[in-house]
Amino acid sequence: MLVQQSSTLKEEILRLKKEKDVVILAHNYQIPDVQDISDFTGDSLGLSRKAATVPQKTILFCGVNFMAETAAIICPEKRVLIPDLEAGCSLSDSITVDELRNWKKQHPDAIAVGYVNTTAEIKAELDYCCTSSNAVNVVKSIPEDKDILFLPDMFLGSYVAKMTGRKNIHIWAGECHVHAGITPEDVTEKLNSMDDTEFVIHPECSCTTPFMYDAANGSFDDHKVSILSTEGMLNHVKESTAKNFVVATETGILYKMKKDNPGKTFIPASEKAECQYMKMITLEKVYDALVNEKNVVTVPKKIADKARLAIDRMLAIS
Ligand code: 13P
Ligand code: SF4
């Protein structure tokens, strides 16, 4: 898009959201233009909390569908719009309600813990919901003797099992195609390309597994390793004294990292790590949703009421 067109559209969006008293929430993977016009950016947990506390009655959620659905479940009295209803998530598609019900039947006494990257129907079947930033603490809050069904992300699941030391976690074999595509080879190559480098990894990455033992010990060769949610990464790189960072997650996060830390260098573990669903949200679609107040995200009350119990437990644990 031409710079002139984009800045006019941005101004128009800023004017409209004020006039209509709409708050715009954007996930950290959104394109720079969309992050620029948002009121708040954040990770899944932070945005869910924000949705619950903002005074506006309409939320325009720039992210993928399950995130907007979560906001709609938390705030039944508010109206949640999404710029593109087709913005899905390969991870949330990796388990169906029937599959989960069958799994629960095989482990009738287990506690079902599901990542926030799941559909509302799946959340309605869960005991606890969690995000990448509180998954370890959610699992720690469950009595030791209880079996846990952890879904749908196998890399986050094995990270949680390692960090909690629990042996009674059954892990669903789902994955996010973006994070699973970042290989340990990608990471090693990038780490070796710079000195004085820290390495930050999202726990959905398949490369998490070989590095998590080093992360637990606080080191990987000469490089420091931290496994964090997207917002955790943004906070960490700000506070760190290191100058160079290799970042293993969706590349959209680099925009804010660079903006917040002009003196530091950030390189993606893989330039190919782009989520096409997150990138479906464009300024034009934001504008369209705002002008026409369209793409309302609704969750049937019966499902929302059940899902809210698991989400409230997630929100109560930091
Ligand atoms: P965060 O909750 O860490 O932002 O992650 C959400 C997500 O979709 C990662 O792919
Ligand atoms: Fe889903 Fe992966 Fe995209 Fe995150 S990056 S929204 S987990 S497909």
Short mmCIF file of C-alpha atoms and ligand atoms in Angstrom, two decimals:
data_model
loop_
_atom_site.label_atom_id
_atom_site.label_comp_id
_atom_site.label_asym_id
_atom_site.label_seq_id
_atom_site.Cartn_x
_atom_site.Cartn_y
_atom_site.Cartn_z
CA MET A 1 0.00 0.00 0.00
CA LEU A 2 1.27 3.54 -0.78
CA VAL A 3 2.56 5.40 2.31
CA GLN A 4 0.15 8.28 1.66
CA GLN A 5 -2.85 5.95 1.36
CA SER A 6 -1.82 4.02 4.45
CA SER A 7 -1.40 7.14 6.61
CA THR A 8 -4.79 8.50 5.48
CA LEU A 9 -6.41 5.18 6.30
CA LYS A 10 -4.69 5.11 9.67
CA GLU A 11 -5.92 8.62 10.47
CA GLU A 12 -9.44 7.65 9.44
CA ILE A 13 -9.34 4.52 11.63
CA LEU A 14 -8.08 6.54 14.61
CA ARG A 15 -10.87 9.09 14.09
CA LEU A 16 -13.56 6.44 13.70
CA LYS A 17 -12.57 4.40 16.72
CA LYS A 18 -12.71 7.55 18.86
CA GLU A 19 -16.04 8.63 17.38
CA LYS A 20 -17.57 5.17 17.85
CA ASP A 21 -15.84 4.54 21.19
CA VAL A 22 -14.25 1.30 20.01
CA VAL A 23 -11.08 -0.12 21.55
CA ILE A 24 -8.64 -1.88 19.20
CA LEU A 25 -6.65 -4.78 20.64
CA ALA A 26 -3.86 -6.27 18.51
CA HIS A 27 -1.77 -9.38 18.99
CA ASN A 28 2.02 -9.03 18.90
CA TYR A 29 2.13 -10.85 15.51
CA GLN A 30 -0.02 -8.29 13.71
CA ILE A 31 1.46 -6.32 10.81
CA PRO A 32 3.13 -3.02 11.84
CA ASP A 33 0.34 -0.83 10.41
CA VAL A 34 -2.26 -2.65 12.49
CA GLN A 35 -0.12 -2.51 15.64
CA ASP A 36 0.24 1.25 15.05
CA ILE A 37 -3.50 1.95 15.11
CA SER A 38 -4.24 -0.29 18.10
CA ASP A 39 -4.85 0.91 21.65
CA PHE A 40 -3.12 -2.10 23.16
CA THR A 41 -0.83 -4.81 21.84
CA GLY A 42 -0.07 -7.96 23.77
CA ASP A 43 0.01 -11.73 24.08
CA SER A 44 -3.07 -13.93 24.44
CA LEU A 45 -3.25 -13.63 28.22
CA GLY A 46 -2.63 -9.88 28.29
CA LEU A 47 -5.23 -9.20 25.59
CA SER A 48 -7.82 -11.39 27.35
CA ARG A 49 -7.24 -9.42 30.55
CA LYS A 50 -7.45 -6.15 28.66
CA ALA A 51 -10.72 -7.18 27.00
CA ALA A 52 -12.21 -7.74 30.44
CA THR A 53 -11.15 -4.37 31.86
CA VAL A 54 -11.47 -1.80 29.05
CA PRO A 55 -14.45 0.55 29.48
CA GLN A 56 -15.49 0.48 25.79
CA LYS A 57 -18.52 -1.58 24.87
CA THR A 58 -17.10 -2.57 21.47
CA ILE A 59 -13.78 -4.37 21.00
CA LEU A 60 -12.19 -4.65 17.56
CA PHE A 61 -9.90 -7.63 17.95
CA CYS A 62 -6.96 -7.74 15.54
CA GLY A 63 -5.78 -11.29 15.89
CA VAL A 64 -7.08 -14.74 15.04
CA ASN A 65 -10.52 -16.14 15.67
CA PHE A 66 -9.94 -18.03 18.91
CA MET A 67 -8.59 -14.84 20.51
CA ALA A 68 -11.67 -12.82 19.54
CA GLU A 69 -13.89 -15.69 20.69
CA THR A 70 -12.13 -15.71 24.05
CA ALA A 71 -12.80 -11.98 24.41
CA ALA A 72 -16.48 -12.55 23.49
CA ILE A 73 -16.76 -15.29 26.13
CA ILE A 74 -15.10 -13.19 28.85
CA CYS A 75 -17.20 -10.12 28.07
CA PRO A 76 -20.71 -11.28 27.10
CA GLU A 77 -21.99 -7.75 27.62
CA LYS A 78 -19.58 -6.33 25.02
CA ARG A 79 -19.59 -6.58 21.25
CA VAL A 80 -16.47 -8.13 19.74
CA LEU A 81 -15.61 -7.53 16.08
CA ILE A 82 -12.81 -9.15 14.07
CA PRO A 83 -11.54 -7.68 10.78
CA ASP A 84 -11.59 -11.10 9.08
CA LEU A 85 -13.76 -13.98 10.30
CA GLU A 86 -11.59 -16.44 8.34
CA ALA A 87 -8.46 -15.74 10.40
CA GLY A 88 -8.01 -19.21 11.90
CA CYS A 89 -5.19 -21.10 13.60
CA SER A 90 -3.62 -24.42 12.58
CA LEU A 91 -2.98 -25.26 16.23
CA SER A 92 -6.58 -24.76 17.31
CA ASP A 93 -7.62 -26.92 14.32
CA SER A 94 -5.45 -29.79 15.56
CA ILE A 95 -8.11 -31.23 17.89
CA THR A 96 -11.86 -31.71 17.41
CA VAL A 97 -14.53 -31.87 20.09
CA ASP A 98 -15.16 -35.55 19.33
CA GLU A 99 -11.46 -36.34 19.68
CA LEU A 100 -11.32 -34.55 23.01
CA ARG A 101 -14.45 -36.26 24.32
CA ASN A 102 -13.02 -39.67 23.37
CA TRP A 103 -9.70 -38.84 25.03
CA LYS A 104 -11.51 -37.78 28.20
CA LYS A 105 -13.45 -41.07 28.17
CA GLN A 106 -10.15 -42.95 28.15
CA HIS A 107 -8.98 -40.96 31.22
CA PRO A 108 -12.18 -40.27 33.16
CA ASP A 109 -10.43 -38.93 36.30
CA ALA A 110 -7.97 -36.68 34.50
CA ILE A 111 -8.05 -32.89 34.55
CA ALA A 112 -8.24 -31.38 31.04
CA VAL A 113 -5.93 -28.40 30.54
CA GLY A 114 -6.16 -26.70 27.17
CA TYR A 115 -4.16 -23.94 25.59
CA VAL A 116 -6.06 -20.76 24.78
CA ASN A 117 -5.39 -21.59 21.09
CA THR A 118 -8.54 -23.72 20.94
CA THR A 119 -12.10 -23.20 19.73
CA ALA A 120 -14.88 -22.18 22.11
CA GLU A 121 -16.39 -25.69 21.81
CA ILE A 122 -13.11 -27.22 23.00
CA LYS A 123 -12.82 -24.71 25.86
CA ALA A 124 -16.31 -25.72 27.00
CA GLU A 125 -14.91 -29.25 27.57
CA LEU A 126 -11.90 -28.09 29.63
CA ASP A 127 -11.30 -27.82 33.35
CA TYR A 128 -8.57 -25.22 32.88
CA CYS A 129 -7.49 -22.99 30.06
CA CYS A 130 -3.91 -21.65 29.94
CA THR A 131 -1.66 -19.52 27.77
CA SER A 132 2.04 -19.78 26.99
CA SER A 133 2.78 -17.35 29.84
CA ASN A 134 0.93 -19.20 32.61
CA ALA A 135 0.80 -22.86 31.44
CA VAL A 136 3.45 -23.95 33.96
CA ASN A 137 1.67 -22.24 36.87
CA VAL A 138 -1.73 -23.58 35.83
CA VAL A 139 -0.38 -27.15 35.88
CA LYS A 140 1.44 -26.51 39.20
CA SER A 141 -1.90 -25.45 40.72
CA ILE A 142 -3.40 -28.92 40.06
CA PRO A 143 -2.93 -31.58 42.80
CA GLU A 144 0.10 -33.79 42.11
CA ASP A 145 -1.87 -37.03 42.14
CA LYS A 146 -4.26 -35.93 39.38
CA ASP A 147 -3.60 -37.09 35.83
CA ILE A 148 -3.59 -34.22 33.34
CA LEU A 149 -4.66 -34.17 29.71
CA PHE A 150 -2.72 -31.33 28.08
CA LEU A 151 -3.83 -30.09 24.66
CA PRO A 152 -3.38 -29.34 21.86
CA ASP A 153 0.29 -28.27 21.58
CA MET A 154 2.83 -31.06 22.11
CA PHE A 155 5.84 -28.75 22.39
CA LEU A 156 4.24 -26.52 25.00
CA GLY A 157 3.03 -29.72 26.71
CA SER A 158 6.50 -31.24 26.90
CA TYR A 159 7.92 -27.92 28.10
CA VAL A 160 5.31 -27.81 30.88
CA ALA A 161 6.02 -31.45 31.81
CA LYS A 162 9.74 -30.68 32.05
CA MET A 163 9.28 -27.49 34.08
CA THR A 164 6.84 -29.07 36.54
CA GLY A 165 8.60 -32.44 36.72
CA ARG A 166 5.23 -34.18 36.39
CA LYS A 167 5.10 -37.65 34.93
CA ASN A 168 1.29 -37.91 34.83
CA ILE A 169 0.72 -35.49 31.93
CA HIS A 170 -0.76 -36.95 28.75
CA ILE A 171 0.02 -34.68 25.81
CA TRP A 172 -2.03 -34.25 22.63
CA ALA A 173 0.11 -34.42 19.47
CA GLY A 174 -0.95 -31.08 17.99
CA GLU A 175 1.29 -28.34 16.69
CA CYS A 176 1.35 -24.89 15.14
CA HIS A 177 2.75 -25.14 11.62
CA VAL A 178 4.60 -21.83 12.00
CA HIS A 179 6.47 -22.71 15.19
CA ALA A 180 6.94 -26.37 14.30
CA GLY A 181 8.68 -25.17 11.15
CA ILE A 182 11.51 -23.48 13.09
CA THR A 183 14.21 -26.16 13.29
CA PRO A 184 17.15 -26.54 15.72
CA GLU A 185 19.38 -26.16 12.62
CA ASP A 186 17.83 -22.73 11.85
CA VAL A 187 18.56 -21.70 15.41
CA THR A 188 22.14 -22.95 15.58
CA GLU A 189 23.00 -21.23 12.32
CA LYS A 190 21.62 -17.89 13.54
CA LEU A 191 23.18 -18.17 16.99
CA ASN A 192 26.57 -18.81 15.47
CA SER A 193 26.24 -15.77 13.18
CA MET A 194 26.62 -13.22 16.03
CA ASP A 195 28.57 -12.83 19.27
CA ASP A 196 27.08 -11.87 22.63
CA THR A 197 23.72 -13.31 21.63
CA GLU A 198 20.72 -14.18 23.69
CA PHE A 199 18.16 -16.63 22.43
CA VAL A 200 14.43 -16.21 23.12
CA ILE A 201 12.05 -19.04 22.21
CA HIS A 202 8.29 -19.38 22.20
CA PRO A 203 7.25 -22.68 23.86
CA GLU A 204 5.22 -23.67 20.76
CA CYS A 205 8.49 -24.13 18.83
CA SER A 206 9.63 -27.62 17.93
CA CYS A 207 13.17 -26.40 18.60
CA THR A 208 12.10 -25.91 22.24
CA THR A 209 12.76 -29.54 23.11
CA PRO A 210 16.56 -29.70 22.72
CA PHE A 211 16.97 -26.24 24.22
CA MET A 212 14.63 -26.49 27.17
CA TYR A 213 17.11 -28.40 29.35
CA ASP A 214 19.62 -25.65 28.77
CA ALA A 215 16.96 -23.04 29.46
CA ALA A 216 16.15 -24.76 32.74
CA ASN A 217 19.88 -24.52 33.61
CA GLY A 218 20.04 -20.92 32.42
CA SER A 219 22.51 -21.44 29.58
CA PHE A 220 23.11 -22.94 26.18
CA ASP A 221 26.80 -23.00 25.28
CA ASP A 222 27.73 -19.33 25.52
CA HIS A 223 24.23 -18.12 24.77
CA LYS A 224 21.52 -17.38 27.29
CA VAL A 225 18.21 -19.06 26.50
CA SER A 226 14.74 -18.00 27.68
CA ILE A 227 11.44 -19.69 26.83
CA LEU A 228 8.71 -17.08 26.96
CA SER A 229 5.31 -15.96 25.68
CA THR A 230 5.35 -13.17 23.10
CA GLU A 231 4.82 -10.46 25.75
CA GLY A 232 7.36 -12.19 28.01
CA MET A 233 9.87 -11.93 25.14
CA LEU A 234 9.19 -8.21 24.69
CA ASN A 235 9.72 -7.54 28.39
CA HIS A 236 12.79 -9.73 28.58
CA VAL A 237 14.70 -8.14 25.68
CA LYS A 238 14.00 -4.68 27.11
CA GLU A 239 15.46 -5.59 30.49
CA SER A 240 18.40 -7.65 29.22
CA THR A 241 21.85 -6.06 28.92
CA ALA A 242 22.64 -8.20 25.84
CA LYS A 243 22.89 -6.41 22.51
CA ASN A 244 21.93 -9.20 20.10
CA PHE A 245 18.94 -11.52 20.12
CA VAL A 246 17.84 -14.48 18.04
CA VAL A 247 14.07 -14.70 18.22
CA ALA A 248 12.26 -18.01 17.66
CA THR A 249 8.63 -17.15 17.05
CA GLU A 250 6.42 -15.53 14.40
CA THR A 251 8.35 -12.67 12.78
CA GLY A 252 5.64 -10.05 13.47
CA ILE A 253 7.03 -9.64 16.98
CA LEU A 254 10.24 -8.10 15.62
CA TYR A 255 8.51 -4.82 14.77
CA LYS A 256 7.84 -3.90 18.41
CA MET A 257 11.14 -5.36 19.61
CA LYS A 258 13.06 -3.11 17.24
CA LYS A 259 10.89 -0.07 17.95
CA ASP A 260 11.25 -0.43 21.73
CA ASN A 261 15.00 -1.16 21.65
CA PRO A 262 16.72 0.93 18.95
CA GLY A 263 20.24 0.08 20.17
CA LYS A 264 19.78 -3.70 19.98
CA THR A 265 19.83 -6.19 17.12
CA PHE A 266 17.07 -8.76 16.61
CA ILE A 267 17.14 -11.52 14.06
CA PRO A 268 14.44 -14.12 13.46
CA ALA A 269 15.44 -17.78 13.98
CA SER A 270 13.64 -18.33 10.68
CA GLU A 271 12.49 -15.65 8.23
CA LYS A 272 9.86 -18.15 7.05
CA ALA A 273 8.07 -18.11 10.42
CA GLU A 274 5.06 -16.10 9.26
CA CYS A 275 1.51 -16.87 10.31
CA GLN A 276 -0.69 -16.33 7.28
CA TYR A 277 -3.76 -16.19 9.53
CA MET A 278 -2.40 -13.30 11.59
CA LYS A 279 -1.42 -11.56 8.36
CA MET A 280 -5.00 -11.76 7.04
CA ILE A 281 -5.75 -8.70 9.16
CA THR A 282 -5.03 -5.60 7.07
CA LEU A 283 -5.71 -1.89 7.56
CA GLU A 284 -8.44 -2.06 4.89
CA LYS A 285 -10.24 -4.83 6.76
CA VAL A 286 -9.88 -2.99 10.08
CA TYR A 287 -11.42 0.07 8.45
CA ASP A 288 -14.22 -1.95 6.88
CA ALA A 289 -15.11 -3.67 10.17
CA LEU A 290 -15.10 -0.33 11.96
CA VAL A 291 -17.19 1.58 9.40
CA ASN A 292 -19.75 -1.18 8.92
CA GLU A 293 -19.55 -2.55 12.47
CA LYS A 294 -19.40 -5.98 10.92
CA ASN A 295 -17.93 -9.42 11.64
CA VAL A 296 -19.40 -9.74 15.11
CA VAL A 297 -17.89 -12.74 16.90
CA THR A 298 -20.59 -14.71 18.69
CA VAL A 299 -20.41 -17.81 20.84
CA PRO A 300 -23.65 -19.66 21.74
CA LYS A 301 -24.53 -18.93 25.40
CA LYS A 302 -24.48 -22.58 26.46
CA ILE A 303 -20.94 -23.04 25.14
CA ALA A 304 -19.76 -19.65 26.38
CA ASP A 305 -21.03 -20.28 29.93
CA LYS A 306 -19.11 -23.57 30.14
CA ALA A 307 -15.97 -22.22 28.46
CA ARG A 308 -15.94 -19.19 30.80
CA LEU A 309 -15.24 -21.42 33.82
CA ALA A 310 -11.97 -22.68 32.27
CA ILE A 311 -11.03 -19.19 31.04
CA ASP A 312 -11.71 -17.59 34.45
CA ARG A 313 -9.35 -20.13 36.03
CA MET A 314 -6.73 -19.12 33.46
CA LEU A 315 -7.20 -15.43 34.23
CA ALA A 316 -6.91 -16.05 37.97
CA ILE A 317 -3.41 -17.59 37.60
CA SER A 318 -0.53 -15.41 36.39
P1 13P B 1 1.18 -15.75 22.93
O1 13P B 1 0.08 -15.99 23.87
O2 13P B 1 2.53 -16.05 23.52
O3 13P B 1 1.12 -14.37 22.37
O4 13P B 1 1.05 -16.76 21.71
C1 13P B 1 -0.10 -16.85 20.93
C2 13P B 1 0.12 -17.56 19.69
O5 13P B 1 -0.75 -17.75 18.88
C3 13P B 1 1.43 -18.06 19.43
O6 13P B 1 1.47 -18.58 18.16
FE1 SF4 B 2 -2.04 -20.30 15.46
FE2 SF4 B 2 0.51 -20.70 14.99
FE3 SF4 B 2 -0.68 -18.63 13.90
FE4 SF4 B 2 -0.20 -18.66 16.57
S1 SF4 B 2 1.30 -18.62 14.92
S2 SF4 B 2 -2.10 -18.07 15.55
S3 SF4 B 2 -0.50 -20.84 16.98
S4 SF4 B 2 -1.15 -20.78 13.46
#
